[in-house]
Every structure is written in C-alpha cells, then in structure tokens.
PDB file of C-alpha atoms and ligand atoms in Angstrom:
ATOM      1  CA  UNK A   1      50.000  23.404 -69.766  1.00 74.00           C
ATOM      2  CA  UNK A   2      48.546  25.362 -66.903  1.00 80.00           C
ATOM      3  CA  UNK A   3      46.300  28.337 -67.528  1.00 83.00           C
ATOM      4  CA  UNK A   4      45.741  30.931 -64.780  1.00 82.00           C
ATOM      5  CA  UNK A   5      43.850  34.211 -64.627  1.00 84.00           C
ATOM      6  CA  UNK A   6      45.912  37.262 -64.899  1.00 80.00           C
ATOM      7  CA  UNK A   7      45.009  38.784 -61.551  1.00 75.00           C
ATOM      8  CA  UNK A   8      46.932  41.734 -60.349  1.00 70.00           C
ATOM      9  CA  UNK A   9      48.899  40.497 -57.386  1.00 61.00           C
ATOM     10  CA  UNK A  10      50.439  43.914 -56.887  1.00 61.00           C
ATOM     11  CA  UNK A  11      46.933  45.419 -56.295  1.00 61.00           C
ATOM     12  CA  UNK A  12      46.016  42.570 -54.022  1.00 59.00           C
ATOM     13  CA  UNK A  13      49.024  42.942 -51.860  1.00 60.00           C
ATOM     14  CA  UNK A  14      48.746  46.730 -51.564  1.00 64.00           C
ATOM     15  CA  UNK A  15      49.782  48.106 -48.103  1.00 65.00           C
ATOM     16  CA  UNK A  16      46.812  49.016 -45.756  1.00 65.00           C
ATOM     17  CA  UNK A  17      49.095  51.380 -43.879  1.00 68.00           C
ATOM     18  CA  UNK A  18      47.739  54.633 -45.376  1.00 68.00           C
ATOM     19  CA  UNK A  19      49.294  58.071 -44.499  1.00 67.00           C
ATOM     20  CA  UNK A  20      49.755  60.093 -41.428  1.00 69.00           C
ATOM     21  CA  UNK A  21      46.565  62.207 -42.110  1.00 68.00           C
ATOM     22  CA  UNK A  22      44.556  59.201 -43.271  1.00 68.00           C
ATOM     23  CA  UNK A  23      45.700  56.020 -41.429  1.00 69.00           C
ATOM     24  CA  UNK A  24      44.667  52.728 -42.821  1.00 69.00           C
ATOM     25  CA  UNK A  25      42.514  50.075 -40.752  1.00 67.00           C
ATOM     26  CA  UNK A  26      43.317  46.459 -40.082  1.00 67.00           C
ATOM     27  CA  UNK A  27      46.867  47.114 -41.001  1.00 69.00           C
ATOM     28  CA  UNK A  28      48.253  44.055 -39.124  1.00 70.00           C
ATOM     29  CA  UNK A  29      45.625  41.719 -40.697  1.00 70.00           C
ATOM     30  CA  UNK A  30      46.084  43.090 -44.083  1.00 67.00           C
ATOM     31  CA  UNK A  31      49.882  42.795 -43.753  1.00 71.00           C
ATOM     32  CA  UNK A  32      49.687  39.086 -42.788  1.00 70.00           C
ATOM     33  CA  UNK A  33      47.343  38.586 -45.722  1.00 66.00           C
ATOM     34  CA  UNK A  34      49.962  40.343 -48.100  1.00 66.00           C
ATOM     35  CA  UNK A  35      52.677  38.085 -46.828  1.00 65.00           C
ATOM     36  CA  UNK A  36      50.748  34.885 -47.730  1.00 63.00           C
ATOM     37  CA  UNK A  37      49.759  36.289 -51.094  1.00 59.00           C
ATOM     38  CA  UNK A  38      53.405  37.216 -51.958  1.00 59.00           C
ATOM     39  CA  UNK A  39      54.715  33.940 -50.519  1.00 59.00           C
ATOM     40  CA  UNK A  40      52.736  32.055 -53.178  1.00 58.00           C
ATOM     41  CA  UNK A  41      55.437  33.118 -55.497  1.00 59.00           C
ATOM     42  CA  UNK A  42      52.955  33.476 -58.418  1.00 56.00           C
ATOM     43  CA  UNK A  43      55.461  35.602 -60.539  1.00 57.00           C
ATOM     44  CA  UNK A  44      58.134  32.899 -60.416  1.00 57.00           C
ATOM     45  CA  UNK A  45      55.334  30.380 -61.265  1.00 57.00           C
ATOM     46  CA  UNK A  46      54.569  31.955 -64.676  1.00 54.00           C
ATOM     47  CA  UNK A  47      56.267  31.502 -67.979  1.00 52.00           C
ATOM     48  CA  UNK A  48      57.049  28.079 -69.631  1.00 57.00           C
ATOM     49  CA  UNK A  49      54.025  25.893 -69.346  1.00 69.00           C
ATOM     50  CA  UNK A  50      52.045  28.398 -67.356  1.00 78.00           C
ATOM     51  CA  UNK A  51      49.837  30.892 -69.210  1.00 82.00           C
ATOM     52  CA  UNK A  52      48.087  33.841 -67.630  1.00 84.00           C
ATOM     53  CA  UNK A  53      44.880  34.987 -69.416  1.00 87.00           C
ATOM     54  CA  UNK A  54      42.648  37.972 -68.959  1.00 87.00           C
ATOM     55  CA  UNK A  55      40.424  37.485 -66.022  1.00 87.00           C
ATOM     56  CA  UNK A  56      37.218  39.523 -66.934  1.00 87.00           C
ATOM     57  CA  UNK A  57      33.895  37.573 -67.137  1.00 91.00           C
ATOM     58  CA  UNK A  58      35.323  34.268 -66.509  1.00 91.00           C
ATOM     59  CA  UNK A  59      32.726  33.610 -63.727  1.00 90.00           C
ATOM     60  CA  UNK A  60      29.771  35.163 -65.742  1.00 93.00           C
ATOM     61  CA  UNK A  61      30.368  33.457 -69.049  1.00 95.00           C
ATOM     62  CA  UNK A  62      28.472  30.190 -70.015  1.00 97.00           C
ATOM     63  CA  UNK A  63      31.112  27.503 -71.047  1.00 96.00           C
ATOM     64  CA  UNK A  64      28.372  25.984 -73.280  1.00 96.00           C
ATOM     65  CA  UNK A  65      26.966  28.916 -75.231  1.00 97.00           C
ATOM     66  CA  UNK A  66      29.267  31.737 -74.292  1.00 94.00           C
ATOM     67  CA  UNK A  67      26.275  33.884 -73.110  1.00 96.00           C
ATOM     68  CA  UNK A  68      27.587  36.585 -70.575  1.00 96.00           C
ATOM     69  CA  UNK A  69      25.326  37.630 -67.627  1.00 96.00           C
ATOM     70  CA  UNK A  70      25.549  38.425 -64.188  1.00 94.00           C
ATOM     71  CA  UNK A  71      22.454  36.488 -63.743  1.00 96.00           C
ATOM     72  CA  UNK A  72      24.197  33.284 -64.751  1.00 96.00           C
ATOM     73  CA  UNK A  73      25.791  33.224 -61.334  1.00 93.00           C
ATOM     74  CA  UNK A  74      22.888  32.241 -59.162  1.00 87.00           C
ATOM     75  CA  UNK A  75      25.068  31.911 -55.863  1.00 92.00           C
ATOM     76  CA  UNK A  76      28.793  32.061 -55.011  1.00 89.00           C
ATOM     77  CA  UNK A  77      29.072  28.388 -55.772  1.00 93.00           C
ATOM     78  CA  UNK A  78      26.340  27.799 -58.364  1.00 95.00           C
ATOM     79  CA  UNK A  79      26.318  28.510 -62.150  1.00 96.00           C
ATOM     80  CA  UNK A  80      23.226  28.369 -64.184  1.00 97.00           C
ATOM     81  CA  UNK A  81      23.016  29.882 -67.689  1.00 97.00           C
ATOM     82  CA  UNK A  82      19.921  32.013 -68.147  1.00 97.00           C
ATOM     83  CA  UNK A  83      20.133  31.476 -71.983  1.00 97.00           C
ATOM     84  CA  UNK A  84      20.765  27.872 -72.517  1.00 98.00           C
ATOM     85  CA  UNK A  85      20.208  26.272 -68.985  1.00 97.00           C
ATOM     86  CA  UNK A  86      23.725  24.919 -68.535  1.00 97.00           C
ATOM     87  CA  UNK A  87      24.298  24.207 -64.865  1.00 97.00           C
ATOM     88  CA  UNK A  88      27.495  23.617 -63.087  1.00 96.00           C
ATOM     89  CA  UNK A  89      29.549  24.344 -59.957  1.00 96.00           C
ATOM     90  CA  UNK A  90      30.572  28.052 -60.547  1.00 94.00           C
ATOM     91  CA  UNK A  91      34.232  27.367 -59.917  1.00 93.00           C
ATOM     92  CA  UNK A  92      34.304  24.544 -62.481  1.00 95.00           C
ATOM     93  CA  UNK A  93      32.477  26.744 -64.980  1.00 96.00           C
ATOM     94  CA  UNK A  94      35.030  29.404 -64.492  1.00 95.00           C
ATOM     95  CA  UNK A  95      37.952  27.031 -64.801  1.00 95.00           C
ATOM     96  CA  UNK A  96      36.478  25.657 -68.197  1.00 95.00           C
ATOM     97  CA  UNK A  97      36.360  29.201 -69.427  1.00 95.00           C
ATOM     98  CA  UNK A  98      39.878  30.002 -68.284  1.00 93.00           C
ATOM     99  CA  UNK A  99      41.116  26.923 -70.006  1.00 92.00           C
ATOM    100  CA  UNK A 100      39.201  27.701 -73.235  1.00 93.00           C
ATOM    101  CA  UNK A 101      40.622  31.263 -73.233  1.00 91.00           C
ATOM    102  CA  UNK A 102      44.094  29.773 -72.924  1.00 90.00           C
ATOM    103  CA  UNK A 103      43.527  27.654 -75.929  1.00 88.00           C
ATOM    104  CA  UNK A 104      42.270  30.645 -77.810  1.00 88.00           C
ATOM    105  CA  UNK A 105      45.286  32.777 -76.838  1.00 85.00           C
ATOM    106  CA  UNK A 106      47.667  30.042 -78.022  1.00 84.00           C
ATOM    107  CA  UNK A 107      45.834  29.119 -81.167  1.00 84.00           C
ATOM    108  CA  UNK A 108      44.670  32.473 -82.427  1.00 79.00           C
ATOM    109  CA  UNK A 109      46.844  34.924 -80.637  1.00 75.00           C
ATOM    110  CA  UNK A 110      43.769  36.344 -78.832  1.00 71.00           C
ATOM    111  CA  UNK A 111      44.867  39.167 -76.711  1.00 65.00           C
ATOM    112  CA  UNK A 112      43.119  41.094 -73.730  1.00 49.00           C
ATOM    113  CA  UNK A 113      41.553  43.667 -75.956  1.00 44.00           C
ATOM    114  CA  UNK A 114      40.037  40.963 -78.281  1.00 41.00           C
ATOM    115  CA  UNK A 115      38.468  38.921 -75.415  1.00 41.00           C
ATOM    116  CA  UNK A 116      34.836  39.765 -74.674  1.00 41.00           C
TER     117      UNK A 116
HETATM  118 ZN1   ZN B   1      24.552  28.999 -71.825  1.00 95.62          ZN
END
C-alpha cells in the first residue's frame, strides 16, 4: 500500500496567464512547471493500493507524541519536537505521519474532518 498526501494538483497547476487587464508574470516558466506537474499522472496513480490522505499538519506533527507545533520544524530539513524532544529528518517525520494517517483512515474510517 502507498499513502500519499492529498495535495490539490489542480491548484498547483493553475495557469499564470492572468487576464488582459491583469496579465500574469513568469507565464512561460509557470507553464513549463505545470506541464511537469501534470505529466506526473498523479490522478491515474490513485486508487487500488494508493491512498490519498489529508495533508494538513503532516510536517508540524510529532510522530512520537502527536504534539502539533510550527516550532517542531526547526529548519526546512530538520524536525525536533518541542514537547518530547523527538528528532528526525523533517521529510521522514512527515512520511511517518502520512503513513500513520493512512492506517487510521483504513482502520477507523477517519476522514478529513476528523483529523486534527
Ligand atoms: Zn513529540
């Protein structure tokens, strides 16, 4: 089973073109980025063994004691819980939370509204 964060691909790939009155900036660069995001085929990837879970606080939650704080995230790459001292690579800590959330969704039917 693979658990992924339910990120809004449609928002991420929104056009930068803007309107005639309010033209966008970096349109060509954003257009290229959109192409690579959409080419990932994330939508086709879902279903079956792939589970998308709510993405909120996955990077601020302590995998050890569940304490949620922005201060847990010392740097972009480093996670250290201000409550229990659990320390880990921030991306690994986030991945542990995403996997645990996936298990809770499957076992308890936890939904987006029930997740803290
Ligand atoms: Zn903790």
